[in-house]
Structure formats: C-alpha cells, structure tokens
C-alpha cells in the first residue's frame, strides 16, 4: 500500500495530486489525492489504486506533484510505502 500525509492541509478548491514513478513510469492507475482541508490520503474521496505492486531492486523512485491545491498552502508532504519483501 501507499499513503500520503501533510503537516499542513491545503485549503483550495483543487485537490493536491501526487504521482509515484518507478524508473519514469507511474505505478499508480489512480493517483494519491488529498481532499481540501485533509492531512492524509487515507480518507480521500477517491482512493489510490496501485497498478504496479512489485518494485525492482535499485529502481529510481520519484514522487511528482501533479496538481497543487489552489490555495498553495499544503506543506510537509510525507509518503509511506507499506509492503513485504520477497
């Protein structure tokens, strides 16, 4: 699983949207979204969907902010990966 959290929630009408890439390709078919005034993606109206659940050793993982909230006050982004090692 993947979840995101913020220290300061966004206040704008647009969602804060985050994409996670492995070697340049998204691993999410539905991106992480933070609803307005929310500090976690756990309660997002649209839950994240992971399309690539196997991360390869030594992959380059990048986290991209695709959309900022219109208030631009969201701050302190943290992303947690939850899983098992095989």
PDB file of N, CA, C and O in Angstrom:
ATOM      1  N   UNK A   1       0.818  -1.188   0.000  1.00  0.00           N
ATOM      2  CA  UNK A   1       0.000   0.000   0.000  1.00  0.00           C
ATOM      3  C   UNK A   1       0.860   1.249   0.000  1.00  0.00           C
ATOM      4  O   UNK A   1       2.065   1.192   0.207  1.00  0.00           O
ATOM      5  N   UNK A   2       0.214   2.348  -0.264  1.00  0.00           N
ATOM      6  CA  UNK A   2       0.866   3.655  -0.253  1.00  0.00           C
ATOM      7  C   UNK A   2      -0.087   4.631   0.405  1.00  0.00           C
ATOM      8  O   UNK A   2      -1.291   4.611   0.132  1.00  0.00           O
ATOM      9  N   UNK A   3       0.451   5.482   1.269  1.00  0.00           N
ATOM     10  CA  UNK A   3      -0.372   6.551   1.834  1.00  0.00           C
ATOM     11  C   UNK A   3       0.460   7.814   1.915  1.00  0.00           C
ATOM     12  O   UNK A   3       1.690   7.774   1.951  1.00  0.00           O
ATOM     13  N   UNK A   4      -0.234   8.933   1.904  1.00  0.00           N
ATOM     14  CA  UNK A   4       0.435  10.215   1.995  1.00  0.00           C
ATOM     15  C   UNK A   4      -0.097  10.998   3.177  1.00  0.00           C
ATOM     16  O   UNK A   4      -1.240  10.796   3.605  1.00  0.00           O
ATOM     17  N   UNK A   5       0.743  11.881   3.694  1.00  0.00           N
ATOM     18  CA  UNK A   5       0.294  12.762   4.766  1.00  0.00           C
ATOM     19  C   UNK A   5       0.946  14.125   4.585  1.00  0.00           C
ATOM     20  O   UNK A   5       1.972  14.265   3.916  1.00  0.00           O
ATOM     21  N   UNK A   6       0.310  15.128   5.174  1.00  0.00           N
ATOM     22  CA  UNK A   6       0.786  16.503   5.123  1.00  0.00           C
ATOM     23  C   UNK A   6       0.865  17.050   6.538  1.00  0.00           C
ATOM     24  O   UNK A   6       0.047  16.696   7.390  1.00  0.00           O
ATOM     25  N   UNK A   7       1.803  17.946   6.776  1.00  0.00           N
ATOM     26  CA  UNK A   7       1.855  18.662   8.047  1.00  0.00           C
ATOM     27  C   UNK A   7       0.772  19.745   8.038  1.00  0.00           C
ATOM     28  O   UNK A   7       0.057  19.936   9.007  1.00  0.00           O
ATOM     29  N   UNK A   8       0.635  20.443   6.897  1.00  0.00           N
ATOM     30  CA  UNK A   8      -0.369  21.488   6.740  1.00  0.00           C
ATOM     31  C   UNK A   8      -1.265  21.133   5.565  1.00  0.00           C
ATOM     32  O   UNK A   8      -0.776  20.932   4.445  1.00  0.00           O
ATOM     33  N   UNK A   9      -2.563  21.058   5.788  1.00  0.00           N
ATOM     34  CA  UNK A   9      -3.521  20.711   4.742  1.00  0.00           C
ATOM     35  C   UNK A   9      -3.722  21.871   3.780  1.00  0.00           C
ATOM     36  O   UNK A   9      -3.611  23.037   4.151  1.00  0.00           O
ATOM     37  N   UNK A  10      -4.025  21.549   2.536  1.00  0.00           N
ATOM     38  CA  UNK A  10      -4.390  22.557   1.557  1.00  0.00           C
ATOM     39  C   UNK A  10      -5.789  23.079   1.836  1.00  0.00           C
ATOM     40  O   UNK A  10      -6.619  22.387   2.429  1.00  0.00           O
ATOM     41  N   UNK A  11      -6.048  24.295   1.408  1.00  0.00           N
ATOM     42  CA  UNK A  11      -7.359  24.899   1.666  1.00  0.00           C
ATOM     43  C   UNK A  11      -8.095  25.254   0.387  1.00  0.00           C
ATOM     44  O   UNK A  11      -9.219  25.716   0.438  1.00  0.00           O
ATOM     45  N   UNK A  12      -7.470  25.047  -0.754  1.00  0.00           N
ATOM     46  CA  UNK A  12      -8.073  25.439  -2.020  1.00  0.00           C
ATOM     47  C   UNK A  12      -9.106  24.456  -2.518  1.00  0.00           C
ATOM     48  O   UNK A  12      -9.324  23.391  -1.946  1.00  0.00           O
ATOM     49  N   UNK A  13      -9.749  24.837  -3.629  1.00  0.00           N
ATOM     50  CA  UNK A  13     -10.775  24.001  -4.228  1.00  0.00           C
ATOM     51  C   UNK A  13     -10.215  22.839  -5.017  1.00  0.00           C
ATOM     52  O   UNK A  13     -10.886  21.837  -5.216  1.00  0.00           O
ATOM     53  N   UNK A  14      -8.960  22.937  -5.483  1.00  0.00           N
ATOM     54  CA  UNK A  14      -8.341  21.858  -6.252  1.00  0.00           C
ATOM     55  C   UNK A  14      -7.703  20.856  -5.306  1.00  0.00           C
ATOM     56  O   UNK A  14      -7.212  21.216  -4.242  1.00  0.00           O
ATOM     57  N   UNK A  15      -7.703  19.609  -5.725  1.00  0.00           N
ATOM     58  CA  UNK A  15      -7.055  18.570  -4.937  1.00  0.00           C
ATOM     59  C   UNK A  15      -5.551  18.632  -5.118  1.00  0.00           C
ATOM     60  O   UNK A  15      -5.060  18.984  -6.195  1.00  0.00           O
ATOM     61  N   UNK A  16      -4.810  18.295  -4.080  1.00  0.00           N
ATOM     62  CA  UNK A  16      -3.374  18.071  -4.204  1.00  0.00           C
ATOM     63  C   UNK A  16      -3.232  16.646  -4.719  1.00  0.00           C
ATOM     64  O   UNK A  16      -3.726  15.699  -4.103  1.00  0.00           O
ATOM     65  N   UNK A  17      -2.592  16.487  -5.883  1.00  0.00           N
ATOM     66  CA  UNK A  17      -2.484  15.179  -6.532  1.00  0.00           C
ATOM     67  C   UNK A  17      -1.017  14.804  -6.682  1.00  0.00           C
ATOM     68  O   UNK A  17      -0.212  15.593  -7.173  1.00  0.00           O
ATOM     69  N   UNK A  18      -0.690  13.586  -6.251  1.00  0.00           N
ATOM     70  CA  UNK A  18       0.680  13.085  -6.244  1.00  0.00           C
ATOM     71  C   UNK A  18       0.773  11.823  -7.102  1.00  0.00           C
ATOM     72  O   UNK A  18      -0.087  10.940  -7.012  1.00  0.00           O
ATOM     73  N   UNK A  19       1.821  11.746  -7.925  1.00  0.00           N
ATOM     74  CA  UNK A  19       2.094  10.541  -8.705  1.00  0.00           C
ATOM     75  C   UNK A  19       3.415   9.959  -8.233  1.00  0.00           C
ATOM     76  O   UNK A  19       4.320  10.696  -7.836  1.00  0.00           O
ATOM     77  N   UNK A  20       3.540   8.653  -8.278  1.00  0.00           N
ATOM     78  CA  UNK A  20       4.780   7.968  -7.901  1.00  0.00           C
ATOM     79  C   UNK A  20       5.230   7.143  -9.104  1.00  0.00           C
ATOM     80  O   UNK A  20       4.438   6.391  -9.683  1.00  0.00           O
ATOM     81  N   UNK A  21       6.489   7.345  -9.468  1.00  0.00           N
ATOM     82  CA  UNK A  21       7.037   6.676 -10.647  1.00  0.00           C
ATOM     83  C   UNK A  21       8.184   5.750 -10.270  1.00  0.00           C
ATOM     84  O   UNK A  21       8.970   6.052  -9.370  1.00  0.00           O
ATOM     85  N   UNK A  22       8.262   4.644 -10.989  1.00  0.00           N
ATOM     86  CA  UNK A  22       9.399   3.729 -10.894  1.00  0.00           C
ATOM     87  C   UNK A  22      10.096   3.757 -12.243  1.00  0.00           C
ATOM     88  O   UNK A  22       9.478   3.403 -13.263  1.00  0.00           O
ATOM     89  N   UNK A  23      11.329   4.228 -12.256  1.00  0.00           N
ATOM     90  CA  UNK A  23      12.105   4.353 -13.497  1.00  0.00           C
ATOM     91  C   UNK A  23      11.346   5.115 -14.578  1.00  0.00           C
ATOM     92  O   UNK A  23      11.354   4.752 -15.747  1.00  0.00           O
ATOM     93  N   UNK A  24      10.628   6.163 -14.185  1.00  0.00           N
ATOM     94  CA  UNK A  24       9.951   7.035 -15.135  1.00  0.00           C
ATOM     95  C   UNK A  24       8.529   6.660 -15.496  1.00  0.00           C
ATOM     96  O   UNK A  24       7.863   7.391 -16.214  1.00  0.00           O
ATOM     97  N   UNK A  25       8.031   5.528 -14.999  1.00  0.00           N
ATOM     98  CA  UNK A  25       6.663   5.100 -15.302  1.00  0.00           C
ATOM     99  C   UNK A  25       5.835   5.068 -14.023  1.00  0.00           C
ATOM    100  O   UNK A  25       6.289   4.547 -12.998  1.00  0.00           O
ATOM    101  N   UNK A  26       4.620   5.583 -14.109  1.00  0.00           N
ATOM    102  CA  UNK A  26       3.755   5.629 -12.938  1.00  0.00           C
ATOM    103  C   UNK A  26       3.442   4.226 -12.435  1.00  0.00           C
ATOM    104  O   UNK A  26       3.229   3.305 -13.230  1.00  0.00           O
ATOM    105  N   UNK A  27       3.408   4.069 -11.116  1.00  0.00           N
ATOM    106  CA  UNK A  27       2.990   2.793 -10.524  1.00  0.00           C
ATOM    107  C   UNK A  27       1.540   2.883 -10.043  1.00  0.00           C
ATOM    108  O   UNK A  27       1.023   1.949  -9.457  1.00  0.00           O
ATOM    109  N   UNK A  28       0.895   4.036 -10.312  1.00  0.00           N
ATOM    110  CA  UNK A  28      -0.474   4.255  -9.852  1.00  0.00           C
ATOM    111  C   UNK A  28      -1.426   4.401 -11.030  1.00  0.00           C
ATOM    112  O   UNK A  28      -1.163   5.173 -11.955  1.00  0.00           O
ATOM    113  N   UNK A  29      -2.535   3.677 -11.005  1.00  0.00           N
ATOM    114  CA  UNK A  29      -3.564   3.903 -12.021  1.00  0.00           C
ATOM    115  C   UNK A  29      -4.557   4.966 -11.541  1.00  0.00           C
ATOM    116  O   UNK A  29      -5.188   5.627 -12.356  1.00  0.00           O
ATOM    117  N   UNK A  30      -4.682   5.137 -10.230  1.00  0.00           N
ATOM    118  CA  UNK A  30      -5.399   6.267  -9.641  1.00  0.00           C
ATOM    119  C   UNK A  30      -4.443   6.895  -8.644  1.00  0.00           C
ATOM    120  O   UNK A  30      -3.992   6.253  -7.698  1.00  0.00           O
ATOM    121  N   UNK A  31      -4.111   8.155  -8.878  1.00  0.00           N
ATOM    122  CA  UNK A  31      -3.069   8.825  -8.098  1.00  0.00           C
ATOM    123  C   UNK A  31      -3.525   9.158  -6.687  1.00  0.00           C
ATOM    124  O   UNK A  31      -4.715   9.175  -6.387  1.00  0.00           O
ATOM    125  N   UNK A  32      -2.529   9.415  -5.821  1.00  0.00           N
ATOM    126  CA  UNK A  32      -2.806   9.862  -4.451  1.00  0.00           C
ATOM    127  C   UNK A  32      -3.435  11.247  -4.500  1.00  0.00           C
ATOM    128  O   UNK A  32      -2.922  12.133  -5.196  1.00  0.00           O
ATOM    129  N   UNK A  33      -4.538  11.431  -3.802  1.00  0.00           N
ATOM    130  CA  UNK A  33      -5.162  12.756  -3.744  1.00  0.00           C
ATOM    131  C   UNK A  33      -5.439  13.135  -2.297  1.00  0.00           C
ATOM    132  O   UNK A  33      -5.801  12.294  -1.477  1.00  0.00           O
ATOM    133  N   UNK A  34      -5.224  14.406  -2.016  1.00  0.00           N
ATOM    134  CA  UNK A  34      -5.561  14.974  -0.721  1.00  0.00           C
ATOM    135  C   UNK A  34      -6.776  15.866  -0.936  1.00  0.00           C
ATOM    136  O   UNK A  34      -6.724  16.810  -1.725  1.00  0.00           O
ATOM    137  N   UNK A  35      -7.864  15.571  -0.259  1.00  0.00           N
ATOM    138  CA  UNK A  35      -9.040  16.436  -0.329  1.00  0.00           C
ATOM    139  C   UNK A  35      -8.744  17.731   0.431  1.00  0.00           C
ATOM    140  O   UNK A  35      -7.883  17.765   1.313  1.00  0.00           O
ATOM    141  N   UNK A  36      -9.458  18.803   0.093  1.00  0.00           N
ATOM    142  CA  UNK A  36      -9.275  20.090   0.760  1.00  0.00           C
ATOM    143  C   UNK A  36      -9.435  19.914   2.266  1.00  0.00           C
ATOM    144  O   UNK A  36     -10.333  19.195   2.725  1.00  0.00           O
ATOM    145  N   UNK A  37      -8.576  20.518   3.020  1.00  0.00           N
ATOM    146  CA  UNK A  37      -8.510  20.528   4.494  1.00  0.00           C
ATOM    147  C   UNK A  37      -8.124  19.187   5.110  1.00  0.00           C
ATOM    148  O   UNK A  37      -8.112  19.062   6.328  1.00  0.00           O
ATOM    149  N   UNK A  38      -7.758  18.197   4.308  1.00  0.00           N
ATOM    150  CA  UNK A  38      -7.354  16.888   4.824  1.00  0.00           C
ATOM    151  C   UNK A  38      -5.828  16.777   4.859  1.00  0.00           C
ATOM    152  O   UNK A  38      -5.142  17.250   3.966  1.00  0.00           O
ATOM    153  N   UNK A  39      -5.306  16.126   5.893  1.00  0.00           N
ATOM    154  CA  UNK A  39      -3.864  15.935   6.014  1.00  0.00           C
ATOM    155  C   UNK A  39      -3.420  14.509   5.700  1.00  0.00           C
ATOM    156  O   UNK A  39      -2.254  14.173   5.871  1.00  0.00           O
ATOM    157  N   UNK A  40      -4.332  13.673   5.232  1.00  0.00           N
ATOM    158  CA  UNK A  40      -3.986  12.294   4.885  1.00  0.00           C
ATOM    159  C   UNK A  40      -4.767  11.851   3.656  1.00  0.00           C
ATOM    160  O   UNK A  40      -5.846  12.377   3.364  1.00  0.00           O
ATOM    161  N   UNK A  41      -4.206  10.876   2.954  1.00  0.00           N
ATOM    162  CA  UNK A  41      -4.912  10.304   1.810  1.00  0.00           C
ATOM    163  C   UNK A  41      -5.799   9.132   2.237  1.00  0.00           C
ATOM    164  O   UNK A  41      -6.566   8.628   1.435  1.00  0.00           O
ATOM    165  N   UNK A  42      -5.707   8.718   3.479  1.00  0.00           N
ATOM    166  CA  UNK A  42      -6.489   7.582   3.983  1.00  0.00           C
ATOM    167  C   UNK A  42      -7.987   7.834   3.806  1.00  0.00           C
ATOM    168  O   UNK A  42      -8.742   6.925   3.478  1.00  0.00           O
ATOM    169  N   UNK A  43      -8.417   9.064   4.021  1.00  0.00           N
ATOM    170  CA  UNK A  43      -9.839   9.395   3.955  1.00  0.00           C
ATOM    171  C   UNK A  43     -10.239  10.061   2.642  1.00  0.00           C
ATOM    172  O   UNK A  43     -11.326  10.620   2.535  1.00  0.00           O
ATOM    173  N   UNK A  44      -9.377   9.997   1.620  1.00  0.00           N
ATOM    174  CA  UNK A  44      -9.661  10.652   0.343  1.00  0.00           C
ATOM    175  C   UNK A  44     -10.935  10.094  -0.289  1.00  0.00           C
ATOM    176  O   UNK A  44     -11.211   8.891  -0.211  1.00  0.00           O
ATOM    177  N   UNK A  45     -11.693  10.978  -0.910  1.00  0.00           N
ATOM    178  CA  UNK A  45     -12.928  10.566  -1.598  1.00  0.00           C
ATOM    179  C   UNK A  45     -12.624   9.557  -2.697  1.00  0.00           C
ATOM    180  O   UNK A  45     -13.418   8.654  -2.952  1.00  0.00           O
ATOM    181  N   UNK A  46     -11.469   9.708  -3.351  1.00  0.00           N
ATOM    182  CA  UNK A  46     -11.039   8.763  -4.384  1.00  0.00           C
ATOM    183  C   UNK A  46      -9.783   8.058  -3.884  1.00  0.00           C
ATOM    184  O   UNK A  46      -8.714   8.676  -3.805  1.00  0.00           O
ATOM    185  N   UNK A  47      -9.882   6.781  -3.534  1.00  0.00           N
ATOM    186  CA  UNK A  47      -8.710   6.073  -3.005  1.00  0.00           C
ATOM    187  C   UNK A  47      -7.659   5.802  -4.085  1.00  0.00           C
ATOM    188  O   UNK A  47      -7.980   5.669  -5.269  1.00  0.00           O
ATOM    189  N   UNK A  48      -6.405   5.725  -3.647  1.00  0.00           N
ATOM    190  CA  UNK A  48      -5.299   5.409  -4.550  1.00  0.00           C
ATOM    191  C   UNK A  48      -5.447   3.973  -5.044  1.00  0.00           C
ATOM    192  O   UNK A  48      -5.938   3.097  -4.316  1.00  0.00           O
ATOM    193  N   UNK A  49      -5.039   3.744  -6.308  1.00  0.00           N
ATOM    194  CA  UNK A  49      -5.011   2.387  -6.866  1.00  0.00           C
ATOM    195  C   UNK A  49      -3.605   2.155  -7.415  1.00  0.00           C
ATOM    196  O   UNK A  49      -3.121   2.914  -8.256  1.00  0.00           O
ATOM    197  N   UNK A  50      -2.970   1.105  -6.924  1.00  0.00           N
ATOM    198  CA  UNK A  50      -1.606   0.767  -7.346  1.00  0.00           C
ATOM    199  C   UNK A  50      -1.686  -0.227  -8.500  1.00  0.00           C
ATOM    200  O   UNK A  50      -2.276  -1.295  -8.367  1.00  0.00           O
ATOM    201  N   UNK A  51      -1.077   0.141  -9.628  1.00  0.00           N
ATOM    202  CA  UNK A  51      -1.112  -0.746 -10.794  1.00  0.00           C
ATOM    203  C   UNK A  51       0.151  -1.602 -10.912  1.00  0.00           C
ATOM    204  O   UNK A  51       0.148  -2.616 -11.590  1.00  0.00           O
ATOM    205  N   UNK A  52       1.236  -1.192 -10.245  1.00  0.00           N
ATOM    206  CA  UNK A  52       2.492  -1.952 -10.252  1.00  0.00           C
ATOM    207  C   UNK A  52       2.878  -2.195  -8.807  1.00  0.00           C
ATOM    208  O   UNK A  52       3.399  -1.316  -8.136  1.00  0.00           O
ATOM    209  N   UNK A  53       2.615  -3.385  -8.315  1.00  0.00           N
ATOM    210  CA  UNK A  53       2.847  -3.683  -6.898  1.00  0.00           C
ATOM    211  C   UNK A  53       4.221  -4.277  -6.623  1.00  0.00           C
ATOM    212  O   UNK A  53       4.546  -4.562  -5.476  1.00  0.00           O
ATOM    213  N   UNK A  54       5.027  -4.464  -7.660  1.00  0.00           N
ATOM    214  CA  UNK A  54       6.356  -5.043  -7.478  1.00  0.00           C
ATOM    215  C   UNK A  54       7.406  -4.014  -7.860  1.00  0.00           C
ATOM    216  O   UNK A  54       7.550  -3.672  -9.027  1.00  0.00           O
ATOM    217  N   UNK A  55       8.135  -3.516  -6.862  1.00  0.00           N
ATOM    218  CA  UNK A  55       9.213  -2.572  -7.124  1.00  0.00           C
ATOM    219  C   UNK A  55      10.517  -3.353  -7.237  1.00  0.00           C
ATOM    220  O   UNK A  55      10.828  -4.194  -6.398  1.00  0.00           O
ATOM    221  N   UNK A  56      11.262  -3.072  -8.276  1.00  0.00           N
ATOM    222  CA  UNK A  56      12.511  -3.769  -8.547  1.00  0.00           C
ATOM    223  C   UNK A  56      13.650  -3.168  -7.724  1.00  0.00           C
ATOM    224  O   UNK A  56      13.703  -1.947  -7.549  1.00  0.00           O
ATOM    225  N   UNK A  57      14.550  -4.016  -7.249  1.00  0.00           N
ATOM    226  CA  UNK A  57      15.719  -3.542  -6.507  1.00  0.00           C
ATOM    227  C   UNK A  57      16.492  -2.535  -7.348  1.00  0.00           C
ATOM    228  O   UNK A  57      16.627  -2.698  -8.565  1.00  0.00           O
ATOM    229  N   UNK A  58      16.957  -1.478  -6.720  1.00  0.00           N
ATOM    230  CA  UNK A  58      17.754  -0.419  -7.344  1.00  0.00           C
ATOM    231  C   UNK A  58      16.975   0.422  -8.356  1.00  0.00           C
ATOM    232  O   UNK A  58      17.570   1.120  -9.168  1.00  0.00           O
ATOM    233  N   UNK A  59      15.648   0.355  -8.312  1.00  0.00           N
ATOM    234  CA  UNK A  59      14.836   1.228  -9.161  1.00  0.00           C
ATOM    235  C   UNK A  59      14.951   2.668  -8.685  1.00  0.00           C
ATOM    236  O   UNK A  59      15.196   2.926  -7.508  1.00  0.00           O
ATOM    237  N   UNK A  60      14.731   3.595  -9.597  1.00  0.00           N
ATOM    238  CA  UNK A  60      14.682   5.006  -9.240  1.00  0.00           C
ATOM    239  C   UNK A  60      13.220   5.368  -9.021  1.00  0.00           C
ATOM    240  O   UNK A  60      12.401   5.272  -9.941  1.00  0.00           O
ATOM    241  N   UNK A  61      12.892   5.716  -7.781  1.00  0.00           N
ATOM    242  CA  UNK A  61      11.528   6.082  -7.408  1.00  0.00           C
ATOM    243  C   UNK A  61      11.457   7.600  -7.308  1.00  0.00           C
ATOM    244  O   UNK A  61      12.264   8.213  -6.601  1.00  0.00           O
ATOM    245  N   UNK A  62      10.532   8.205  -8.045  1.00  0.00           N
ATOM    246  CA  UNK A  62      10.332   9.652  -7.970  1.00  0.00           C
ATOM    247  C   UNK A  62       8.903   9.943  -7.548  1.00  0.00           C
ATOM    248  O   UNK A  62       7.985   9.173  -7.850  1.00  0.00           O
ATOM    249  N   UNK A  63       8.747  11.029  -6.827  1.00  0.00           N
ATOM    250  CA  UNK A  63       7.433  11.469  -6.370  1.00  0.00           C
ATOM    251  C   UNK A  63       7.167  12.823  -7.014  1.00  0.00           C
ATOM    252  O   UNK A  63       7.945  13.767  -6.831  1.00  0.00           O
ATOM    253  N   UNK A  64       6.111  12.892  -7.811  1.00  0.00           N
ATOM    254  CA  UNK A  64       5.789  14.098  -8.561  1.00  0.00           C
ATOM    255  C   UNK A  64       4.507  14.726  -8.036  1.00  0.00           C
ATOM    256  O   UNK A  64       3.509  14.023  -7.837  1.00  0.00           O
ATOM    257  N   UNK A  65       4.527  16.035  -7.839  1.00  0.00           N
ATOM    258  CA  UNK A  65       3.316  16.775  -7.506  1.00  0.00           C
ATOM    259  C   UNK A  65       2.679  17.152  -8.833  1.00  0.00           C
ATOM    260  O   UNK A  65       3.199  17.989  -9.569  1.00  0.00           O
ATOM    261  N   UNK A  66       1.568  16.500  -9.175  1.00  0.00           N
ATOM    262  CA  UNK A  66       0.900  16.758 -10.449  1.00  0.00           C
ATOM    263  C   UNK A  66      -0.007  17.982 -10.386  1.00  0.00           C
ATOM    264  O   UNK A  66      -0.114  18.725 -11.339  1.00  0.00           O
ATOM    265  N   UNK A  67      -0.685  18.169  -9.254  1.00  0.00           N
ATOM    266  CA  UNK A  67      -1.594  19.302  -9.085  1.00  0.00           C
ATOM    267  C   UNK A  67      -1.452  19.845  -7.678  1.00  0.00           C
ATOM    268  O   UNK A  67      -1.504  19.092  -6.712  1.00  0.00           O
ATOM    269  N   UNK A  68      -1.267  21.163  -7.564  1.00  0.00           N
ATOM    270  CA  UNK A  68      -1.249  21.830  -6.264  1.00  0.00           C
ATOM    271  C   UNK A  68      -2.643  22.317  -5.929  1.00  0.00           C
ATOM    272  O   UNK A  68      -3.414  22.646  -6.828  1.00  0.00           O
ATOM    273  N   UNK A  69      -2.952  22.377  -4.639  1.00  0.00           N
ATOM    274  CA  UNK A  69      -4.228  22.968  -4.271  1.00  0.00           C
ATOM    275  C   UNK A  69      -4.187  24.456  -4.631  1.00  0.00           C
ATOM    276  O   UNK A  69      -3.126  25.071  -4.640  1.00  0.00           O
ATOM    277  N   UNK A  70      -5.325  25.047  -4.947  1.00  0.00           N
ATOM    278  CA  UNK A  70      -5.359  26.435  -5.413  1.00  0.00           C
ATOM    279  C   UNK A  70      -4.927  27.420  -4.346  1.00  0.00           C
ATOM    280  O   UNK A  70      -4.495  28.520  -4.662  1.00  0.00           O
ATOM    281  N   UNK A  71      -5.001  27.034  -3.077  1.00  0.00           N
ATOM    282  CA  UNK A  71      -4.532  27.910  -2.008  1.00  0.00           C
ATOM    283  C   UNK A  71      -3.026  27.859  -1.833  1.00  0.00           C
ATOM    284  O   UNK A  71      -2.429  28.728  -1.211  1.00  0.00           O
ATOM    285  N   UNK A  72      -2.368  26.833  -2.406  1.00  0.00           N
ATOM    286  CA  UNK A  72      -0.916  26.659  -2.344  1.00  0.00           C
ATOM    287  C   UNK A  72      -0.355  26.697  -0.924  1.00  0.00           C
ATOM    288  O   UNK A  72       0.747  27.171  -0.705  1.00  0.00           O
ATOM    289  N   UNK A  73      -1.107  26.227   0.052  1.00  0.00           N
ATOM    290  CA  UNK A  73      -0.601  26.232   1.424  1.00  0.00           C
ATOM    291  C   UNK A  73      -0.221  24.845   1.928  1.00  0.00           C
ATOM    292  O   UNK A  73       0.341  24.721   3.004  1.00  0.00           O
ATOM    293  N   UNK A  74      -0.535  23.802   1.169  1.00  0.00           N
ATOM    294  CA  UNK A  74      -0.178  22.446   1.594  1.00  0.00           C
ATOM    295  C   UNK A  74       1.336  22.355   1.785  1.00  0.00           C
ATOM    296  O   UNK A  74       2.102  22.851   0.969  1.00  0.00           O
ATOM    297  N   UNK A  75       1.746  21.726   2.899  1.00  0.00           N
ATOM    298  CA  UNK A  75       3.181  21.648   3.191  1.00  0.00           C
ATOM    299  C   UNK A  75       3.491  20.394   4.001  1.00  0.00           C
ATOM    300  O   UNK A  75       2.627  19.845   4.676  1.00  0.00           O
ATOM    301  N   UNK A  76       4.749  19.969   3.933  1.00  0.00           N
ATOM    302  CA  UNK A  76       5.214  18.848   4.751  1.00  0.00           C
ATOM    303  C   UNK A  76       4.787  17.499   4.230  1.00  0.00           C
ATOM    304  O   UNK A  76       4.386  16.629   4.999  1.00  0.00           O
ATOM    305  N   UNK A  77       4.895  17.273   2.926  1.00  0.00           N
ATOM    306  CA  UNK A  77       4.475  16.011   2.313  1.00  0.00           C
ATOM    307  C   UNK A  77       5.348  14.853   2.781  1.00  0.00           C
ATOM    308  O   UNK A  77       6.572  14.942   2.793  1.00  0.00           O
ATOM    309  N   UNK A  78       4.684  13.772   3.170  1.00  0.00           N
ATOM    310  CA  UNK A  78       5.356  12.512   3.503  1.00  0.00           C
ATOM    311  C   UNK A  78       4.624  11.391   2.779  1.00  0.00           C
ATOM    312  O   UNK A  78       3.399  11.386   2.727  1.00  0.00           O
ATOM    313  N   UNK A  79       5.372  10.454   2.230  1.00  0.00           N
ATOM    314  CA  UNK A  79       4.807   9.297   1.546  1.00  0.00           C
ATOM    315  C   UNK A  79       5.306   8.045   2.257  1.00  0.00           C
ATOM    316  O   UNK A  79       6.497   7.923   2.538  1.00  0.00           O
ATOM    317  N   UNK A  80       4.398   7.120   2.547  1.00  0.00           N
ATOM    318  CA  UNK A  80       4.761   5.854   3.189  1.00  0.00           C
ATOM    319  C   UNK A  80       4.411   4.694   2.253  1.00  0.00           C
ATOM    320  O   UNK A  80       3.290   4.633   1.740  1.00  0.00           O
ATOM    321  N   UNK A  81       5.383   3.817   2.054  1.00  0.00           N
ATOM    322  CA  UNK A  81       5.177   2.585   1.297  1.00  0.00           C
ATOM    323  C   UNK A  81       5.008   1.473   2.309  1.00  0.00           C
ATOM    324  O   UNK A  81       5.830   1.327   3.216  1.00  0.00           O
ATOM    325  N   UNK A  82       3.972   0.650   2.160  1.00  0.00           N
ATOM    326  CA  UNK A  82       3.726  -0.454   3.077  1.00  0.00           C
ATOM    327  C   UNK A  82       3.706  -1.743   2.272  1.00  0.00           C
ATOM    328  O   UNK A  82       2.983  -1.838   1.283  1.00  0.00           O
ATOM    329  N   UNK A  83       4.493  -2.709   2.679  1.00  0.00           N
ATOM    330  CA  UNK A  83       4.514  -3.952   1.934  1.00  0.00           C
ATOM    331  C   UNK A  83       5.429  -4.970   2.569  1.00  0.00           C
ATOM    332  O   UNK A  83       5.880  -4.812   3.708  1.00  0.00           O
ATOM    333  N   UNK A  84       5.727  -5.995   1.816  1.00  0.00           N
ATOM    334  CA  UNK A  84       6.605  -7.055   2.279  1.00  0.00           C
ATOM    335  C   UNK A  84       7.739  -7.242   1.277  1.00  0.00           C
ATOM    336  O   UNK A  84       7.603  -6.918   0.096  1.00  0.00           O
ATOM    337  N   UNK A  85       8.814  -7.761   1.761  1.00  0.00           N
ATOM    338  CA  UNK A  85       9.957  -8.048   0.897  1.00  0.00           C
ATOM    339  C   UNK A  85       9.965  -9.528   0.573  1.00  0.00           C
ATOM    340  O   UNK A  85       9.829 -10.369   1.448  1.00  0.00           O
ATOM    341  N   UNK A  86      10.123  -9.822  -0.709  1.00  0.00           N
ATOM    342  CA  UNK A  86      10.131 -11.250  -1.079  1.00  0.00           C
ATOM    343  C   UNK A  86      11.487 -11.673  -1.575  1.00  0.00           C
ATOM    344  O   UNK A  86      12.359 -10.910  -1.794  1.00  0.00           O
TER     345      UNK A  86
END
